PDB file of C-alpha atoms in Angstrom:
ATOM      1  CA  MET A   1       9.622  -0.811  25.462  1.00 70.00           C
ATOM      2  CA  ARG A   2       9.267  -4.545  25.915  1.00 78.00           C
ATOM      3  CA  PRO A   3       6.725  -6.524  23.876  1.00 79.00           C
ATOM      4  CA  PRO A   4       4.289  -8.816  25.672  1.00 82.00           C
ATOM      5  CA  PRO A   5       4.859 -12.561  25.103  1.00 84.00           C
ATOM      6  CA  GLU A   6       2.015 -12.735  22.560  1.00 84.00           C
ATOM      7  CA  GLY A   7       3.223  -9.586  20.769  1.00 86.00           C
ATOM      8  CA  PHE A   8       1.651  -6.180  20.366  1.00 88.00           C
ATOM      9  CA  THR A   9      -1.872  -5.702  19.026  1.00 87.00           C
ATOM     10  CA  ALA A  10      -3.272  -3.232  16.508  1.00 83.00           C
ATOM     11  CA  GLY A  11      -5.034  -1.441  19.370  1.00 80.00           C
ATOM     12  CA  ASP A  12      -1.681  -0.800  21.053  1.00 83.00           C
ATOM     13  CA  LEU A  13      -0.407   1.377  18.194  1.00 79.00           C
ATOM     14  CA  ASP A  14      -2.554   4.371  19.115  1.00 76.00           C
ATOM     15  CA  HIS A  15      -1.438   4.268  22.746  1.00 78.00           C
ATOM     16  CA  PHE A  16       2.356   4.264  22.471  1.00 82.00           C
ATOM     17  CA  PRO A  17       3.835   7.692  23.087  1.00 78.00           C
ATOM     18  CA  ASP A  18       6.560   8.909  20.748  1.00 80.00           C
ATOM     19  CA  LEU A  19       6.482   6.084  18.205  1.00 81.00           C
ATOM     20  CA  PRO A  20       8.368   7.059  15.049  1.00 80.00           C
ATOM     21  CA  ALA A  21       6.202   8.106  12.122  1.00 77.00           C
ATOM     22  CA  HIS A  22       4.896   5.273   9.935  1.00 79.00           C
ATOM     23  CA  THR A  23       5.467   2.522  12.510  1.00 83.00           C
ATOM     24  CA  GLN A  24       3.721  -0.658  11.388  1.00 81.00           C
ATOM     25  CA  LEU A  25       2.616  -3.802  13.180  1.00 85.00           C
ATOM     26  CA  LEU A  26       3.403  -7.100  11.454  1.00 87.00           C
ATOM     27  CA  ASP A  27       2.936 -10.412  13.213  1.00 87.00           C
ATOM     28  CA  GLY A  28       2.738  -8.640  16.580  1.00 84.00           C
ATOM     29  CA  SER A  29       6.079  -6.862  16.109  1.00 84.00           C
ATOM     30  CA  LEU A  30       6.680  -3.172  15.577  1.00 84.00           C
ATOM     31  CA  VAL A  31       8.358  -2.346  12.259  1.00 84.00           C
ATOM     32  CA  PHE A  32      10.119   0.975  11.867  1.00 83.00           C
ATOM     33  CA  VAL A  33      10.533   2.515   8.426  1.00 80.00           C
ATOM     34  CA  SER A  34      13.906   3.723   7.171  1.00 78.00           C
ATOM     35  CA  PRO A  35      14.267   7.139   5.535  1.00 75.00           C
ATOM     36  CA  GLN A  36      13.003   6.992   1.962  1.00 82.00           C
ATOM     37  CA  ALA A  37      14.941   7.774  -1.221  1.00 86.00           C
ATOM     38  CA  SER A  38      13.786  10.468  -3.614  1.00 90.00           C
ATOM     39  CA  PHE A  39      12.552   7.848  -6.122  1.00 92.00           C
ATOM     40  CA  HIS A  40      10.099   6.512  -3.536  1.00 92.00           C
ATOM     41  CA  THR A  41       8.676   9.956  -2.786  1.00 93.00           C
ATOM     42  CA  LEU A  42       8.444  11.000  -6.440  1.00 94.00           C
ATOM     43  CA  LEU A  43       6.800   7.734  -7.431  1.00 95.00           C
ATOM     44  CA  LEU A  44       4.200   8.126  -4.696  1.00 96.00           C
ATOM     45  CA  TYR A  45       3.467  11.588  -6.072  1.00 96.00           C
ATOM     46  CA  VAL A  46       2.989  10.182  -9.610  1.00 97.00           C
ATOM     47  CA  LEU A  47       0.709   7.381  -8.380  1.00 97.00           C
ATOM     48  CA  GLU A  48      -1.291   9.660  -6.119  1.00 97.00           C
ATOM     49  CA  ASN A  49      -1.893  12.279  -8.816  1.00 97.00           C
ATOM     50  CA  GLY A  50      -2.683   9.687 -11.473  1.00 97.00           C
ATOM     51  CA  LEU A  51      -5.123   7.825  -9.258  1.00 98.00           C
ATOM     52  CA  ARG A  52      -6.845  11.018  -8.093  1.00 97.00           C
ATOM     53  CA  ARG A  53      -7.482  12.008 -11.727  1.00 96.00           C
ATOM     54  CA  ASN A  54      -9.290   8.695 -12.287  1.00 94.00           C
ATOM     55  CA  LEU A  55     -10.890   8.116  -8.879  1.00 97.00           C
ATOM     56  CA  PRO A  56     -14.657   7.522  -8.875  1.00 98.00           C
ATOM     57  CA  GLU A  57     -16.698   9.627  -6.430  1.00 97.00           C
ATOM     58  CA  ASP A  58     -17.382   6.704  -4.122  1.00 98.00           C
ATOM     59  CA  LEU A  59     -13.650   6.113  -3.470  1.00 98.00           C
ATOM     60  CA  ARG A  60     -10.904   8.012  -1.643  1.00 98.00           C
ATOM     61  CA  LEU A  61      -7.109   7.831  -1.789  1.00 98.00           C
ATOM     62  CA  ARG A  62      -4.889   7.921   1.282  1.00 97.00           C
ATOM     63  CA  ARG A  63      -1.117   7.771   1.650  1.00 95.00           C
ATOM     64  CA  GLU A  64       0.728   5.971   4.405  1.00 92.00           C
ATOM     65  CA  MET A  65      -2.307   5.079   6.523  1.00 95.00           C
ATOM     66  CA  SER A  66      -2.579   1.946   8.628  1.00 95.00           C
ATOM     67  CA  VAL A  67      -4.912  -0.873   7.665  1.00 97.00           C
ATOM     68  CA  ALA A  68      -6.217  -3.134  10.436  1.00 96.00           C
ATOM     69  CA  LEU A  69      -6.031  -6.702   9.126  1.00 96.00           C
ATOM     70  CA  GLY A  70      -6.349  -8.532  12.416  1.00 92.00           C
ATOM     71  CA  PRO A  71      -5.395  -8.268  16.075  1.00 91.00           C
ATOM     72  CA  ARG A  72      -1.627  -8.525  15.405  1.00 92.00           C
ATOM     73  CA  GLN A  73      -1.515  -7.078  11.885  1.00 94.00           C
ATOM     74  CA  CYS A  74      -1.652  -3.374  11.113  1.00 95.00           C
ATOM     75  CA  PRO A  75       0.596  -2.625   8.128  1.00 96.00           C
ATOM     76  CA  GLN A  76       0.815   0.753   6.473  1.00 95.00           C
ATOM     77  CA  PRO A  77       0.673   0.534   2.685  1.00 97.00           C
ATOM     78  CA  ASP A  78       2.288   3.394   0.801  1.00 96.00           C
ATOM     79  CA  VAL A  79      -1.048   4.139  -0.885  1.00 98.00           C
ATOM     80  CA  VAL A  80      -4.546   2.799  -0.322  1.00 98.00           C
ATOM     81  CA  VAL A  81      -7.741   3.383  -2.217  1.00 98.00           C
ATOM     82  CA  ILE A  82     -10.663   3.064   0.184  1.00 98.00           C
ATOM     83  CA  ARG A  83     -14.427   3.293  -0.002  1.00 98.00           C
ATOM     84  CA  ALA A  84     -15.627   6.839   0.759  1.00 97.00           C
ATOM     85  CA  THR A  85     -17.846   5.462   3.528  1.00 97.00           C
ATOM     86  CA  ALA A  86     -14.699   4.423   5.442  1.00 96.00           C
ATOM     87  CA  ASP A  87     -13.522   8.034   5.677  1.00 92.00           C
ATOM     88  CA  LEU A  88     -14.793   8.817   9.161  1.00 90.00           C
ATOM     89  CA  GLY A  89     -12.958  12.097   9.578  1.00 90.00           C
ATOM     90  CA  PRO A  90      -9.548  13.521  10.378  1.00 90.00           C
ATOM     91  CA  MET A  91      -8.976  11.534  13.579  1.00 89.00           C
ATOM     92  CA  VAL A  92      -9.043   8.097  11.914  1.00 91.00           C
ATOM     93  CA  THR A  93      -5.727   6.282  12.405  1.00 89.00           C
ATOM     94  CA  ALA A  94      -6.495   3.028  10.579  1.00 94.00           C
ATOM     95  CA  TYR A  95      -8.893   1.681   7.989  1.00 97.00           C
ATOM     96  CA  GLN A  96     -10.469  -1.761   7.997  1.00 97.00           C
ATOM     97  CA  ALA A  97      -9.388  -4.293   5.350  1.00 98.00           C
ATOM     98  CA  ALA A  98     -12.985  -4.610   4.110  1.00 98.00           C
ATOM     99  CA  ASP A  99     -12.896  -0.927   3.096  1.00 98.00           C
ATOM    100  CA  VAL A 100      -9.663  -1.168   1.062  1.00 98.00           C
ATOM    101  CA  VAL A 101     -10.076  -1.453  -2.712  1.00 98.00           C
ATOM    102  CA  ILE A 102      -6.360  -1.283  -3.646  1.00 98.00           C
ATOM    103  CA  ALA A 103      -3.263  -1.609  -1.441  1.00 98.00           C
ATOM    104  CA  ILE A 104      -0.030  -0.350  -3.025  1.00 98.00           C
ATOM    105  CA  GLU A 105       3.497  -0.998  -1.782  1.00 97.00           C
ATOM    106  CA  VAL A 106       6.600   0.684  -3.211  1.00 96.00           C
ATOM    107  CA  VAL A 107       9.525  -1.648  -2.562  1.00 95.00           C
ATOM    108  CA  THR A 108      12.657  -0.225  -0.962  1.00 91.00           C
ATOM    109  CA  PRO A 109      15.878  -2.040  -0.032  1.00 90.00           C
ATOM    110  CA  ASP A 110      14.797  -2.359   3.609  1.00 88.00           C
ATOM    111  CA  SER A 111      11.281  -3.578   2.743  1.00 90.00           C
ATOM    112  CA  GLU A 112      11.882  -6.123  -0.045  1.00 94.00           C
ATOM    113  CA  ILE A 113      10.767  -9.238   1.828  1.00 94.00           C
ATOM    114  CA  ARG A 114       7.910  -7.475   3.615  1.00 94.00           C
ATOM    115  CA  ASP A 115       6.562  -5.891   0.404  1.00 96.00           C
ATOM    116  CA  ARG A 116       7.146  -8.862  -1.899  1.00 97.00           C
ATOM    117  CA  GLU A 117       6.116 -11.684   0.422  1.00 96.00           C
ATOM    118  CA  ARG A 118       4.627 -10.992   3.843  1.00 96.00           C
ATOM    119  CA  LYS A 119       2.350  -8.021   3.183  1.00 97.00           C
ATOM    120  CA  PRO A 120       0.758  -9.542   0.056  1.00 98.00           C
ATOM    121  CA  GLN A 121       0.032 -12.691   2.074  1.00 97.00           C
ATOM    122  CA  LEU A 122      -1.628 -10.631   4.787  1.00 97.00           C
ATOM    123  CA  TYR A 123      -3.596  -8.447   2.363  1.00 98.00           C
ATOM    124  CA  ALA A 124      -4.830 -11.513   0.473  1.00 98.00           C
ATOM    125  CA  LYS A 125      -5.860 -13.348   3.629  1.00 97.00           C
ATOM    126  CA  ALA A 126      -7.763 -10.215   4.730  1.00 97.00           C
ATOM    127  CA  GLY A 127      -9.642 -10.199   1.406  1.00 98.00           C
ATOM    128  CA  ILE A 128      -8.193  -7.031  -0.145  1.00 98.00           C
ATOM    129  CA  ARG A 129      -9.058  -7.595  -3.785  1.00 98.00           C
ATOM    130  CA  HIS A 130      -6.342  -5.554  -5.535  1.00 98.00           C
ATOM    131  CA  PHE A 131      -2.651  -5.287  -4.705  1.00 98.00           C
ATOM    132  CA  TRP A 132       0.057  -3.414  -6.594  1.00 98.00           C
ATOM    133  CA  ARG A 133       3.764  -3.843  -5.965  1.00 98.00           C
ATOM    134  CA  VAL A 134       5.986  -1.130  -7.402  1.00 98.00           C
ATOM    135  CA  GLU A 135       9.701  -1.665  -7.971  1.00 96.00           C
ATOM    136  CA  GLN A 136      12.497   0.577  -9.160  1.00 94.00           C
ATOM    137  CA  ASP A 137      14.179  -0.696 -12.320  1.00 90.00           C
ATOM    138  CA  ALA A 138      17.121   1.644 -12.941  1.00 85.00           C
ATOM    139  CA  ASP A 139      15.352   5.000 -12.818  1.00 80.00           C
ATOM    140  CA  ARG A 140      12.021   3.632 -14.060  1.00 90.00           C
ATOM    141  CA  ALA A 141       9.012   2.325 -12.218  1.00 95.00           C
ATOM    142  CA  THR A 142       7.684  -1.162 -12.786  1.00 97.00           C
ATOM    143  CA  VAL A 143       4.177  -1.822 -11.455  1.00 98.00           C
ATOM    144  CA  TYR A 144       3.102  -5.408 -10.795  1.00 98.00           C
ATOM    145  CA  VAL A 145      -0.689  -5.608 -10.627  1.00 98.00           C
ATOM    146  CA  TYR A 146      -2.402  -8.472  -8.794  1.00 98.00           C
ATOM    147  CA  GLU A 147      -6.006  -9.482  -8.221  1.00 98.00           C
ATOM    148  CA  LEU A 148      -7.262 -11.762  -5.492  1.00 98.00           C
ATOM    149  CA  ASP A 149      -8.522 -15.216  -6.434  1.00 98.00           C
ATOM    150  CA  PRO A 150     -11.470 -15.502  -4.021  1.00 94.00           C
ATOM    151  CA  ALA A 151     -11.399 -19.307  -4.032  1.00 96.00           C
ATOM    152  CA  THR A 152      -7.785 -19.605  -2.872  1.00 96.00           C
ATOM    153  CA  LEU A 153      -7.260 -16.159  -1.254  1.00 95.00           C
ATOM    154  CA  VAL A 154      -4.024 -15.848  -3.230  1.00 97.00           C
ATOM    155  CA  TYR A 155      -3.071 -13.015  -5.562  1.00 98.00           C
ATOM    156  CA  VAL A 156      -2.733 -13.807  -9.242  1.00 98.00           C
ATOM    157  CA  PRO A 157      -0.726 -11.550 -11.579  1.00 98.00           C
ATOM    158  CA  MET A 158      -2.814  -9.400 -13.901  1.00 98.00           C
ATOM    159  CA  GLY A 159       0.002  -7.513 -15.618  1.00 98.00           C
ATOM    160  CA  ILE A 160       3.368  -5.808 -15.440  1.00 98.00           C
ATOM    161  CA  TYR A 161       3.541  -2.148 -16.456  1.00 98.00           C
ATOM    162  CA  HIS A 162       6.580  -0.015 -17.238  1.00 96.00           C
ATOM    163  CA  ASP A 163       5.813   3.297 -18.931  1.00 96.00           C
ATOM    164  CA  LYS A 164       2.044   3.472 -18.801  1.00 97.00           C
ATOM    165  CA  LEU A 165      -0.366   1.942 -16.317  1.00 98.00           C
ATOM    166  CA  GLN A 166      -3.712   1.407 -18.031  1.00 97.00           C
ATOM    167  CA  LEU A 167      -6.384  -0.649 -16.292  1.00 98.00           C
ATOM    168  CA  THR A 168     -10.136  -1.050 -16.365  1.00 97.00           C
ATOM    169  CA  VAL A 169     -10.387  -2.865 -13.017  1.00 97.00           C
ATOM    170  CA  PRO A 170     -11.217  -1.869 -10.297  1.00 98.00           C
ATOM    171  CA  PHE A 171     -11.954   1.349 -12.242  1.00 98.00           C
ATOM    172  CA  GLU A 172     -10.564   3.125 -15.313  1.00 97.00           C
ATOM    173  CA  ILE A 173      -6.930   4.003 -14.586  1.00 98.00           C
ATOM    174  CA  ASP A 174      -4.464   5.730 -16.898  1.00 97.00           C
ATOM    175  CA  ILE A 175      -1.166   6.801 -15.333  1.00 98.00           C
ATOM    176  CA  ASP A 176       1.949   7.932 -17.176  1.00 97.00           C
ATOM    177  CA  LEU A 177       4.736   6.324 -15.137  1.00 97.00           C
ATOM    178  CA  THR A 178       7.399   8.224 -17.101  1.00 96.00           C
ATOM    179  CA  GLU A 179       6.200  11.403 -15.395  1.00 95.00           C
ATOM    180  CA  ILE A 180       8.729  10.631 -12.672  1.00 93.00           C
ATOM    181  CA  GLU A 181      11.458  11.610 -15.134  1.00 90.00           C
ATOM    182  CA  ARG A 182      10.088  15.172 -15.314  1.00 90.00           C
ATOM    183  CA  LEU A 183       9.820  15.818 -11.582  1.00 87.00           C
TER     184      LEU A 183
END
């Protein structure tokens, strides 16, 4: 497969046969995901269950779904919270940035720069109001919570959480991050 000179577009992703699972499009280039460590999978389980317990009726949670940010940008956050109206059925392959309430990335060794730098830039520019970056610190999770400054379209830090993630924005959230130790 050879990319066109201007790079691939978000519309191309649905038309490539046999792309590996969780292929993303960043800056017109295809990004393939490495196999994930157990910590990554267990942490996603903790976040997913905790968020579902707190999720208002007008929101939905999805794991590893693409988000169309522009013609050459279609990343796949580890977790997204979307508006229920964006859930158009089981054949949807990507959500629009305007429908994303929270984008969550769990950093892995192969995704450090993408998850710490490039993806937050793209999410902010697309107007996604809340971004969480999750890092592994020894065997514990550290969640960095950011909110978009609408004047500058840059994320500002709202808090760093280690054992318990308690927030009131964008809705009441209470997640025991130490649950990963019992899985």
